[in-house]
Amino acid sequence: EAAFAAVGPDRHTAGIVLGPDDLASAWRGEAPVLCVPSGGAFDEAATLMLAQTLSRHGLGARVAPGDALRNGLPEGERPAMICFSYLDPISLSQIRLTIRRARKAAPGVTILVGFWRERDPASLGRLRRAISADLLVTSLSDALDAALARARAGTAAPASPRLRQAAE
């Protein structure tokens, strides 16, 4: 219920639940989305809410520990999207390292980074320029919108990364 409330019943995506036939093939597995918290005190709770939100809308998601990508992914695991969750500030070099590890572990994977507390347009612009994520969001509803758009059958990741603008 907290995840539904976080997205907001007034959002168009709040009522969307995708079935297997609605999903691109890479998104049809048990958990095509890997959600990874950073090391902040409340990041795991935010990451659990993200995974719950995605799962309630038909996108299987699992939460992995923050160091899950340090040694690559387990044999045979190939998520369609990896979501990194940052509630508390962290260094840009650490974020870039984390994204590089993800791209090495799963080449071609879509990387979504959620900066849940960031609202300052100047800071968001700096983050967009500094990190190589495909998607940068600041709310669970924006994360859901982005994941649903990527997961629909027939949609592919763009050839060059695009960053989703945070809602003003």
PDB file of C-alpha atoms in Angstrom:
ATOM      1  CA  GLU A   1       0.000   0.000   0.000  1.00  0.00           C
ATOM      2  CA  ALA A   2       2.845   2.409   0.739  1.00  0.00           C
ATOM      3  CA  ALA A   3       4.192   1.895  -2.768  1.00  0.00           C
ATOM      4  CA  PHE A   4       0.810   2.676  -4.348  1.00  0.00           C
ATOM      5  CA  ALA A   5       0.464   5.761  -2.186  1.00  0.00           C
ATOM      6  CA  ALA A   6       3.979   6.861  -3.157  1.00  0.00           C
ATOM      7  CA  VAL A   7       3.098   6.744  -6.857  1.00  0.00           C
ATOM      8  CA  GLY A   8      -0.186   8.501  -6.243  1.00  0.00           C
ATOM      9  CA  PRO A   9      -3.613   7.343  -7.402  1.00  0.00           C
ATOM     10  CA  ASP A  10      -3.929  10.438  -9.592  1.00  0.00           C
ATOM     11  CA  ARG A  11      -1.044   9.369 -11.838  1.00  0.00           C
ATOM     12  CA  HIS A  12      -1.904   7.724 -15.160  1.00  0.00           C
ATOM     13  CA  THR A  13       0.517   4.884 -14.453  1.00  0.00           C
ATOM     14  CA  ALA A  14      -1.015   4.146 -11.048  1.00  0.00           C
ATOM     15  CA  GLY A  15      -3.607   1.887 -12.686  1.00  0.00           C
ATOM     16  CA  ILE A  16      -1.315   0.151 -15.185  1.00  0.00           C
ATOM     17  CA  VAL A  17      -0.420  -3.473 -14.538  1.00  0.00           C
ATOM     18  CA  LEU A  18       1.480  -5.120 -17.369  1.00  0.00           C
ATOM     19  CA  GLY A  19       1.042  -8.796 -18.159  1.00  0.00           C
ATOM     20  CA  PRO A  20       3.644 -11.051 -19.806  1.00  0.00           C
ATOM     21  CA  ASP A  21       2.238 -10.346 -23.281  1.00  0.00           C
ATOM     22  CA  ASP A  22       2.695  -6.601 -22.714  1.00  0.00           C
ATOM     23  CA  LEU A  23       6.402  -6.952 -21.956  1.00  0.00           C
ATOM     24  CA  ALA A  24       9.403  -6.981 -24.256  1.00  0.00           C
ATOM     25  CA  SER A  25      11.128 -10.374 -24.073  1.00  0.00           C
ATOM     26  CA  ALA A  26      13.980  -9.161 -21.842  1.00  0.00           C
ATOM     27  CA  TRP A  27      11.395  -8.064 -19.259  1.00  0.00           C
ATOM     28  CA  ARG A  28       9.497 -11.369 -18.979  1.00  0.00           C
ATOM     29  CA  GLY A  29      11.684 -13.094 -16.407  1.00  0.00           C
ATOM     30  CA  GLU A  30      10.922 -13.503 -12.739  1.00  0.00           C
ATOM     31  CA  ALA A  31      12.891 -10.390 -11.783  1.00  0.00           C
ATOM     32  CA  PRO A  32      13.972  -8.344 -14.814  1.00  0.00           C
ATOM     33  CA  VAL A  33      14.664  -5.347 -12.586  1.00  0.00           C
ATOM     34  CA  LEU A  34      17.501  -5.379 -10.075  1.00  0.00           C
ATOM     35  CA  CYS A  35      17.172  -2.676  -7.414  1.00  0.00           C
ATOM     36  CA  VAL A  36      20.306  -1.756  -5.483  1.00  0.00           C
ATOM     37  CA  PRO A  37      20.454   0.606  -2.490  1.00  0.00           C
ATOM     38  CA  SER A  38      23.434   2.780  -1.713  1.00  0.00           C
ATOM     39  CA  GLY A  39      24.877   2.639   1.774  1.00  0.00           C
ATOM     40  CA  GLY A  40      22.725   5.336   3.364  1.00  0.00           C
ATOM     41  CA  ALA A  41      20.677   4.633   6.472  1.00  0.00           C
ATOM     42  CA  PHE A  42      17.296   4.803   4.703  1.00  0.00           C
ATOM     43  CA  ASP A  43      18.285   3.786   1.180  1.00  0.00           C
ATOM     44  CA  GLU A  44      17.234   0.179   1.675  1.00  0.00           C
ATOM     45  CA  ALA A  45      13.711   1.240   2.658  1.00  0.00           C
ATOM     46  CA  ALA A  46      13.437   3.470  -0.423  1.00  0.00           C
ATOM     47  CA  THR A  47      14.779   0.645  -2.586  1.00  0.00           C
ATOM     48  CA  LEU A  48      12.248  -1.808  -1.161  1.00  0.00           C
ATOM     49  CA  MET A  49       9.460   0.667  -1.956  1.00  0.00           C
ATOM     50  CA  LEU A  50      10.760   0.983  -5.519  1.00  0.00           C
ATOM     51  CA  ALA A  51      10.871  -2.796  -5.987  1.00  0.00           C
ATOM     52  CA  GLN A  52       7.379  -3.161  -4.505  1.00  0.00           C
ATOM     53  CA  THR A  53       6.035  -0.414  -6.774  1.00  0.00           C
ATOM     54  CA  LEU A  54       7.513  -2.000  -9.897  1.00  0.00           C
ATOM     55  CA  SER A  55       6.289  -5.482  -8.925  1.00  0.00           C
ATOM     56  CA  ARG A  56       2.752  -4.261  -8.301  1.00  0.00           C
ATOM     57  CA  HIS A  57       2.684  -2.965 -11.856  1.00  0.00           C
ATOM     58  CA  GLY A  58       3.813  -6.213 -13.454  1.00  0.00           C
ATOM     59  CA  LEU A  59       7.574  -5.671 -13.509  1.00  0.00           C
ATOM     60  CA  GLY A  60       9.292  -8.310 -11.424  1.00  0.00           C
ATOM     61  CA  ALA A  61      11.941  -6.714  -9.239  1.00  0.00           C
ATOM     62  CA  ARG A  62      14.339  -7.921  -6.618  1.00  0.00           C
ATOM     63  CA  VAL A  63      16.522  -6.035  -4.174  1.00  0.00           C
ATOM     64  CA  ALA A  64      20.210  -6.883  -3.978  1.00  0.00           C
ATOM     65  CA  PRO A  65      22.758  -5.650  -1.436  1.00  0.00           C
ATOM     66  CA  GLY A  66      24.683  -2.480  -2.234  1.00  0.00           C
ATOM     67  CA  ASP A  67      27.844  -4.405  -3.118  1.00  0.00           C
ATOM     68  CA  ALA A  68      26.012  -6.899  -5.355  1.00  0.00           C
ATOM     69  CA  LEU A  69      27.814  -5.828  -8.527  1.00  0.00           C
ATOM     70  CA  ARG A  70      31.301  -5.686  -7.046  1.00  0.00           C
ATOM     71  CA  ASN A  71      32.126  -9.128  -8.476  1.00  0.00           C
ATOM     72  CA  GLY A  72      29.641  -9.142 -11.352  1.00  0.00           C
ATOM     73  CA  LEU A  73      26.247 -10.811 -11.548  1.00  0.00           C
ATOM     74  CA  PRO A  74      25.589 -14.457 -10.721  1.00  0.00           C
ATOM     75  CA  GLU A  75      25.914 -16.854 -13.662  1.00  0.00           C
ATOM     76  CA  GLY A  76      22.898 -16.586 -15.958  1.00  0.00           C
ATOM     77  CA  GLU A  77      21.390 -13.492 -14.333  1.00  0.00           C
ATOM     78  CA  ARG A  78      20.728 -10.751 -16.877  1.00  0.00           C
ATOM     79  CA  PRO A  79      18.390  -7.981 -15.728  1.00  0.00           C
ATOM     80  CA  ALA A  80      16.773  -5.656 -18.244  1.00  0.00           C
ATOM     81  CA  MET A  81      17.190  -2.713 -15.872  1.00  0.00           C
ATOM     82  CA  ILE A  82      19.316  -1.962 -12.845  1.00  0.00           C
ATOM     83  CA  CYS A  83      17.993   0.729 -10.516  1.00  0.00           C
ATOM     84  CA  PHE A  84      20.271   2.462  -8.040  1.00  0.00           C
ATOM     85  CA  SER A  85      18.661   4.230  -5.125  1.00  0.00           C
ATOM     86  CA  TYR A  86      20.171   7.280  -3.420  1.00  0.00           C
ATOM     87  CA  LEU A  87      18.240   8.915  -0.623  1.00  0.00           C
ATOM     88  CA  ASP A  88      21.260  10.454   1.069  1.00  0.00           C
ATOM     89  CA  PRO A  89      24.048  12.364  -0.692  1.00  0.00           C
ATOM     90  CA  ILE A  90      27.008  10.344  -1.911  1.00  0.00           C
ATOM     91  CA  SER A  91      30.106  11.214  -3.909  1.00  0.00           C
ATOM     92  CA  LEU A  92      29.834  11.429  -7.680  1.00  0.00           C
ATOM     93  CA  SER A  93      32.944   9.273  -8.056  1.00  0.00           C
ATOM     94  CA  GLN A  94      31.223   6.495  -6.090  1.00  0.00           C
ATOM     95  CA  ILE A  95      28.109   6.754  -8.271  1.00  0.00           C
ATOM     96  CA  ARG A  96      30.188   6.638 -11.461  1.00  0.00           C
ATOM     97  CA  LEU A  97      32.095   3.590 -10.169  1.00  0.00           C
ATOM     98  CA  THR A  98      28.828   1.831  -9.333  1.00  0.00           C
ATOM     99  CA  ILE A  99      27.428   2.516 -12.813  1.00  0.00           C
ATOM    100  CA  ARG A 100      30.649   1.320 -14.482  1.00  0.00           C
ATOM    101  CA  ARG A 101      30.433  -1.931 -12.501  1.00  0.00           C
ATOM    102  CA  ALA A 102      26.827  -2.378 -13.584  1.00  0.00           C
ATOM    103  CA  ARG A 103      27.660  -1.811 -17.251  1.00  0.00           C
ATOM    104  CA  LYS A 104      30.559  -4.269 -17.014  1.00  0.00           C
ATOM    105  CA  ALA A 105      28.388  -6.890 -15.283  1.00  0.00           C
ATOM    106  CA  ALA A 106      25.487  -6.473 -17.723  1.00  0.00           C
ATOM    107  CA  PRO A 107      26.506  -4.785 -20.990  1.00  0.00           C
ATOM    108  CA  GLY A 108      23.615  -2.973 -22.642  1.00  0.00           C
ATOM    109  CA  VAL A 109      21.472  -2.935 -19.501  1.00  0.00           C
ATOM    110  CA  THR A 110      19.336   0.134 -18.833  1.00  0.00           C
ATOM    111  CA  ILE A 111      20.611   2.030 -15.791  1.00  0.00           C
ATOM    112  CA  LEU A 112      18.132   4.075 -13.765  1.00  0.00           C
ATOM    113  CA  VAL A 113      19.363   6.221 -10.887  1.00  0.00           C
ATOM    114  CA  GLY A 114      16.917   7.571  -8.344  1.00  0.00           C
ATOM    115  CA  PHE A 115      17.985  10.608  -6.330  1.00  0.00           C
ATOM    116  CA  TRP A 116      14.895  10.634  -4.135  1.00  0.00           C
ATOM    117  CA  ARG A 117      15.503  13.889  -2.254  1.00  0.00           C
ATOM    118  CA  GLU A 118      17.093  15.982  -4.978  1.00  0.00           C
ATOM    119  CA  ARG A 119      14.902  18.820  -6.235  1.00  0.00           C
ATOM    120  CA  ASP A 120      17.390  21.590  -7.015  1.00  0.00           C
ATOM    121  CA  PRO A 121      17.505  22.087 -10.805  1.00  0.00           C
ATOM    122  CA  ALA A 122      21.176  23.125 -10.747  1.00  0.00           C
ATOM    123  CA  SER A 123      22.159  20.019  -8.776  1.00  0.00           C
ATOM    124  CA  LEU A 124      20.116  17.788 -11.075  1.00  0.00           C
ATOM    125  CA  GLY A 125      21.790  19.325 -14.110  1.00  0.00           C
ATOM    126  CA  ARG A 126      25.207  18.687 -12.580  1.00  0.00           C
ATOM    127  CA  LEU A 127      24.243  15.077 -11.823  1.00  0.00           C
ATOM    128  CA  ARG A 128      22.976  14.535 -15.383  1.00  0.00           C
ATOM    129  CA  ARG A 129      26.260  15.759 -16.819  1.00  0.00           C
ATOM    130  CA  ALA A 130      28.413  13.833 -14.347  1.00  0.00           C
ATOM    131  CA  ILE A 131      26.934  10.339 -14.466  1.00  0.00           C
ATOM    132  CA  SER A 132      26.340   7.958 -17.352  1.00  0.00           C
ATOM    133  CA  ALA A 133      22.937   6.663 -16.308  1.00  0.00           C
ATOM    134  CA  ASP A 134      20.264   6.175 -18.965  1.00  0.00           C
ATOM    135  CA  LEU A 135      17.562   7.541 -16.684  1.00  0.00           C
ATOM    136  CA  LEU A 136      17.731   9.951 -13.754  1.00  0.00           C
ATOM    137  CA  VAL A 137      14.585  10.314 -11.652  1.00  0.00           C
ATOM    138  CA  THR A 138      13.629  11.967  -8.385  1.00  0.00           C
ATOM    139  CA  SER A 139      10.383  10.189  -7.487  1.00  0.00           C
ATOM    140  CA  LEU A 140       8.933   6.694  -7.421  1.00  0.00           C
ATOM    141  CA  SER A 141       6.279   7.762  -9.910  1.00  0.00           C
ATOM    142  CA  ASP A 142       8.943   8.955 -12.370  1.00  0.00           C
ATOM    143  CA  ALA A 143      10.831   5.671 -11.886  1.00  0.00           C
ATOM    144  CA  LEU A 144       7.634   3.712 -12.563  1.00  0.00           C
ATOM    145  CA  ASP A 145       6.865   5.786 -15.675  1.00  0.00           C
ATOM    146  CA  ALA A 146      10.376   5.191 -17.034  1.00  0.00           C
ATOM    147  CA  ALA A 147      10.376   1.454 -16.288  1.00  0.00           C
ATOM    148  CA  LEU A 148       6.915   0.900 -17.786  1.00  0.00           C
ATOM    149  CA  ALA A 149       7.931   2.746 -20.948  1.00  0.00           C
ATOM    150  CA  ARG A 150      11.054   0.591 -21.332  1.00  0.00           C
ATOM    151  CA  ALA A 151       9.289  -2.674 -20.526  1.00  0.00           C
ATOM    152  CA  ARG A 152       6.463  -2.499 -23.045  1.00  0.00           C
ATOM    153  CA  ALA A 153       6.710  -4.958 -25.902  1.00  0.00           C
ATOM    154  CA  GLY A 154       8.513  -3.631 -28.934  1.00  0.00           C
ATOM    155  CA  THR A 155      10.379  -0.847 -27.170  1.00  0.00           C
ATOM    156  CA  ALA A 156      14.125  -0.909 -27.138  1.00  0.00           C
ATOM    157  CA  ALA A 157      16.682   1.156 -25.328  1.00  0.00           C
ATOM    158  CA  PRO A 158      17.744   4.154 -27.370  1.00  0.00           C
ATOM    159  CA  ALA A 159      21.077   4.020 -29.156  1.00  0.00           C
ATOM    160  CA  SER A 160      22.368   6.914 -27.083  1.00  0.00           C
ATOM    161  CA  PRO A 161      21.471   7.425 -23.426  1.00  0.00           C
ATOM    162  CA  ARG A 162      18.667   9.857 -22.687  1.00  0.00           C
ATOM    163  CA  LEU A 163      18.036  11.261 -19.272  1.00  0.00           C
ATOM    164  CA  ARG A 164      14.501  11.562 -18.053  1.00  0.00           C
ATOM    165  CA  GLN A 165      13.835  15.041 -16.776  1.00  0.00           C
ATOM    166  CA  ALA A 166      12.664  15.147 -13.186  1.00  0.00           C
ATOM    167  CA  ALA A 167       9.216  16.606 -12.673  1.00  0.00           C
ATOM    168  CA  GLU A 168       9.493  20.239 -11.673  1.00  0.00           C
TER     169      GLU A 168
END
